[in-house]
PDB file of C-alpha atoms in Angstrom:
ATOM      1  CA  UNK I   1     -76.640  14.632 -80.299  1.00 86.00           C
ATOM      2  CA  UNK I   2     -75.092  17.907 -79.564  1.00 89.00           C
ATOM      3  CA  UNK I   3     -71.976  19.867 -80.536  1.00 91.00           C
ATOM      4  CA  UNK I   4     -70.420  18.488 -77.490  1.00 91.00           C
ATOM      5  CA  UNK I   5     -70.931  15.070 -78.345  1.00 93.00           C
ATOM      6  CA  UNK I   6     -70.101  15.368 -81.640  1.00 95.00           C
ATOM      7  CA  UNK I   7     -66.476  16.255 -80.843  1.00 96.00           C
ATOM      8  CA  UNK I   8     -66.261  14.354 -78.186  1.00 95.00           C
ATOM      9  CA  UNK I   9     -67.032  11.467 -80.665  1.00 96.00           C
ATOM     10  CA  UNK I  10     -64.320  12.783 -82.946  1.00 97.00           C
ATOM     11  CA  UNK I  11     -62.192  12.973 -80.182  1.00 97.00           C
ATOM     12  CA  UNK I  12     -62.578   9.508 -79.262  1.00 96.00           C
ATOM     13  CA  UNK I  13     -62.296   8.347 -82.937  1.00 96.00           C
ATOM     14  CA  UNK I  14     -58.810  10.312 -83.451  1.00 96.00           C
ATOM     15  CA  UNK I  15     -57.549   9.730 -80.384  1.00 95.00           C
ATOM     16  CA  UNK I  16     -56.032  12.567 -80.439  1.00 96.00           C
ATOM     17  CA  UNK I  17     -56.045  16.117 -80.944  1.00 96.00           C
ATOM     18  CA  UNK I  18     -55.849  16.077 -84.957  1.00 96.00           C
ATOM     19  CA  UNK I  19     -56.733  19.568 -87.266  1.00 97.00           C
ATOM     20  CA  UNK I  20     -60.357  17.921 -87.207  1.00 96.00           C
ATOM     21  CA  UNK I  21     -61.011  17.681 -84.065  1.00 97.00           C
ATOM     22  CA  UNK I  22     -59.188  20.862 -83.068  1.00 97.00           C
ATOM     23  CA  UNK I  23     -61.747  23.002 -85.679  1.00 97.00           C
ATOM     24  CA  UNK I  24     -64.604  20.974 -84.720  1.00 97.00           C
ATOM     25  CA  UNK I  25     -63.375  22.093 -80.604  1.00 97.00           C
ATOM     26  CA  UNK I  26     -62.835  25.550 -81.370  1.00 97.00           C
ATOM     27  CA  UNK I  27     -65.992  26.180 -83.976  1.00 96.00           C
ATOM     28  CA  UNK I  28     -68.402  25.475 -80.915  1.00 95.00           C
ATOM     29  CA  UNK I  29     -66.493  26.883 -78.179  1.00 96.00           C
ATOM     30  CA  UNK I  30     -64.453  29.827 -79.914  1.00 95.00           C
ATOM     31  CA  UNK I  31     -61.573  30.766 -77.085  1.00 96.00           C
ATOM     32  CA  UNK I  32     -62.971  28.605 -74.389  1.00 96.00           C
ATOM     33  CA  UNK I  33     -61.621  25.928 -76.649  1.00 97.00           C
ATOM     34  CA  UNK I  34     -58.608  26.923 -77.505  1.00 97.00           C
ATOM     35  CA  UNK I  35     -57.423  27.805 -73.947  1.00 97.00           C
ATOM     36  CA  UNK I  36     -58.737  24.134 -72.867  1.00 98.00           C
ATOM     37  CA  UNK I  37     -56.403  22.629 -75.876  1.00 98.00           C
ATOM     38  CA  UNK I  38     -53.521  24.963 -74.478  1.00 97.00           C
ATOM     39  CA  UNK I  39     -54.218  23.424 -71.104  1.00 98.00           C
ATOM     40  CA  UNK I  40     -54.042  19.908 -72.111  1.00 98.00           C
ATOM     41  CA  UNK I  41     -50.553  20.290 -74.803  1.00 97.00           C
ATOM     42  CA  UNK I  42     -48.756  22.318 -71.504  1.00 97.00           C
ATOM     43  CA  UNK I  43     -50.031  19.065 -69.042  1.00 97.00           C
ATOM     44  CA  UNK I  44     -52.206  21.539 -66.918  1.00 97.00           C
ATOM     45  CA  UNK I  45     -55.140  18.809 -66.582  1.00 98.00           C
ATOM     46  CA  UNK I  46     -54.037  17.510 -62.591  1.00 96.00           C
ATOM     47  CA  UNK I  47     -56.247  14.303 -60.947  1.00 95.00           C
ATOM     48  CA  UNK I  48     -55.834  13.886 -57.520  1.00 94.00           C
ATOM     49  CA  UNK I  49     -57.163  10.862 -55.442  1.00 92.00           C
ATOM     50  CA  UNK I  50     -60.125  13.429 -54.190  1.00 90.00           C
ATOM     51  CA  UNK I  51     -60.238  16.345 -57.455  1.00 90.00           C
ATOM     52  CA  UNK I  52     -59.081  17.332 -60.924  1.00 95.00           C
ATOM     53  CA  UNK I  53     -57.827  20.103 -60.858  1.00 96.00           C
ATOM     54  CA  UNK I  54     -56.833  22.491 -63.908  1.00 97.00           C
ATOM     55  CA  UNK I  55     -54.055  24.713 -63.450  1.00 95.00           C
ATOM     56  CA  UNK I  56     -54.477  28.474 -64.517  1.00 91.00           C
ATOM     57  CA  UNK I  57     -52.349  31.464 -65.036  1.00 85.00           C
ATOM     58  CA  UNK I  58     -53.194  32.842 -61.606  1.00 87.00           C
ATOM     59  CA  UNK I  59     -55.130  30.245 -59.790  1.00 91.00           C
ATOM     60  CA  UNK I  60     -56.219  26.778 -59.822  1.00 93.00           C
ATOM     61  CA  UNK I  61     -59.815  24.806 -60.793  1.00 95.00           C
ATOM     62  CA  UNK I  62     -61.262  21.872 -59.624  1.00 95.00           C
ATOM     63  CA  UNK I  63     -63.388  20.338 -61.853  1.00 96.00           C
ATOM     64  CA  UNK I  64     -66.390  18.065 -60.743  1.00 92.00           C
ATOM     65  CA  UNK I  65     -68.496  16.634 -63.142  1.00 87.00           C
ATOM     66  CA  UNK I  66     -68.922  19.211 -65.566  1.00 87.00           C
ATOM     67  CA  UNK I  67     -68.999  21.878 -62.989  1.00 91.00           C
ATOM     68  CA  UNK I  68     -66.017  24.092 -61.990  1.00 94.00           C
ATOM     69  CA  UNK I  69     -65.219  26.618 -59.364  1.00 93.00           C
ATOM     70  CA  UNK I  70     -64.098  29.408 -61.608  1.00 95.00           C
ATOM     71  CA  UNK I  71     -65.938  32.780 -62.278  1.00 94.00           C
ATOM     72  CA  UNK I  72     -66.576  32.026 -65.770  1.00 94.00           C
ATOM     73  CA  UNK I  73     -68.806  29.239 -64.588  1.00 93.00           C
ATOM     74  CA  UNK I  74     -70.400  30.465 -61.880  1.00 92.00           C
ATOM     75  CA  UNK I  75     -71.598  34.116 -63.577  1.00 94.00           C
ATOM     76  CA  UNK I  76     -71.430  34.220 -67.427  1.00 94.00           C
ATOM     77  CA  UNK I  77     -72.549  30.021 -68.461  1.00 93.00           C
ATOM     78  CA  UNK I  78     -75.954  29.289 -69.495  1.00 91.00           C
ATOM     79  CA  UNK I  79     -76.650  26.346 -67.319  1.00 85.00           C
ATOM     80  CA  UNK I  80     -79.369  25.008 -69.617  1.00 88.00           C
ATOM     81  CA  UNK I  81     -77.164  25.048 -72.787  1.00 89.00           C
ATOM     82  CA  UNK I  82     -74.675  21.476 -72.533  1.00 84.00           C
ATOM     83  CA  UNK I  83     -72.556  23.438 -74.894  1.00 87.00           C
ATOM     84  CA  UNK I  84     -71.827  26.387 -72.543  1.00 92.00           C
ATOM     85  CA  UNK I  85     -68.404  24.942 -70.539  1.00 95.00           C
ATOM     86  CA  UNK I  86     -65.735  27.131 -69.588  1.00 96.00           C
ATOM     87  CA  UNK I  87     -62.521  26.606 -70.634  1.00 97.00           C
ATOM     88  CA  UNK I  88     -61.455  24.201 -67.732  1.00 97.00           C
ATOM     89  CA  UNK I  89     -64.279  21.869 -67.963  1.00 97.00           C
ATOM     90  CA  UNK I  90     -63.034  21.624 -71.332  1.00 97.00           C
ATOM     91  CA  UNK I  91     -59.805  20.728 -70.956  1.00 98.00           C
ATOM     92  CA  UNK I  92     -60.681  17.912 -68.675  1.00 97.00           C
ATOM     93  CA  UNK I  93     -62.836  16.088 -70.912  1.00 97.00           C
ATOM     94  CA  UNK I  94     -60.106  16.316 -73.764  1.00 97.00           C
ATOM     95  CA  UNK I  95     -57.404  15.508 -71.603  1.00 97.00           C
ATOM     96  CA  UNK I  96     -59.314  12.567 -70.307  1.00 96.00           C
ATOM     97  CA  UNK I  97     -60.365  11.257 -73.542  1.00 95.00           C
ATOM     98  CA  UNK I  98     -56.510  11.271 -75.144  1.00 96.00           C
ATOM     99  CA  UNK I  99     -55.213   9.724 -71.897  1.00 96.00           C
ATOM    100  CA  UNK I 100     -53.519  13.565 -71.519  1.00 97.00           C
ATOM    101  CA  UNK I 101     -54.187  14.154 -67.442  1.00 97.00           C
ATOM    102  CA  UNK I 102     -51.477  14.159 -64.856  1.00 96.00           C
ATOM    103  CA  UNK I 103     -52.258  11.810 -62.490  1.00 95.00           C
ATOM    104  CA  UNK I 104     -51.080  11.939 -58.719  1.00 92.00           C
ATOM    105  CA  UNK I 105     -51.256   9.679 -55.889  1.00 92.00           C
ATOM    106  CA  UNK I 106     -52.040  12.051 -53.350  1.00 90.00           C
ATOM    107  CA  UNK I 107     -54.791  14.236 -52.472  1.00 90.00           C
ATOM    108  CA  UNK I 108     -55.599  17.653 -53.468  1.00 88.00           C
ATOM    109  CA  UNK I 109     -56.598  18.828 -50.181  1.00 80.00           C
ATOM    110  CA  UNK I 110     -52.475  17.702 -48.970  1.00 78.00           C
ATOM    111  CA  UNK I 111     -51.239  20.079 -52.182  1.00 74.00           C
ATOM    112  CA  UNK I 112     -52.941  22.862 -51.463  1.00 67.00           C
ATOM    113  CA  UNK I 113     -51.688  22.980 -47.855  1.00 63.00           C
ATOM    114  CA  UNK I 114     -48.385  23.646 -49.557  1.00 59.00           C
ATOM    115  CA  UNK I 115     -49.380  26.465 -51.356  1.00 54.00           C
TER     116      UNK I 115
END
């Protein structure tokens, strides 16, 4: 079992973000962690019909799997290491696993022609 599933475990125990499970979150992934748990508490975790999407300070994320189209993921993430997320994969499996994401009935793709 790894770090990841360890907390994830808590997590699901809890069933919500308690002291525990926050230390346990931020012991493995430091300030990737902690930004994912601000994401969640400020309802940043978005799931469209076609993406999740997690909302940024400049730009938006969509998550797939446990892969996401940020630059954190893409150049500094050891692929082989399950405990190497960035910060918005992060926030989409707590969100998901405290019932915390903002659902929508629409797709992404329709939002972002807005933008």
């Amino acid at each position: 079992m790894t770090a990841v599933d360890e907390w994830r475990a808590a997590l699901a125990e809890a069933g919500e973000l308690s002291p525990d499970v926050v230390d346990r979150i931020t012991t493995v992934h430091g300030s990737r962690g902690v930004r994912a748990i601000e994401a969640v508490a400020e309802d940043r975790v978005k799931e469209y019909e076609d993406f999740t999407v997690v909302v940024g300070h400049s730009d938006e994320y969509v998550i797939e799997g446990e892969a996401c189209t940020c630059e954190d993921a893409a150049y500094n993430l050891d692929p082989d290491d399950p405990t190497d997320l960035c910060w918005h994969v992060l926030a989409v499996l707590i969100a998901r696993e405290i019932d915390a994401v903002d659902h929508h009935d629409m797709y992404y793709s329709e939002v972002r022609d807005f933008l």
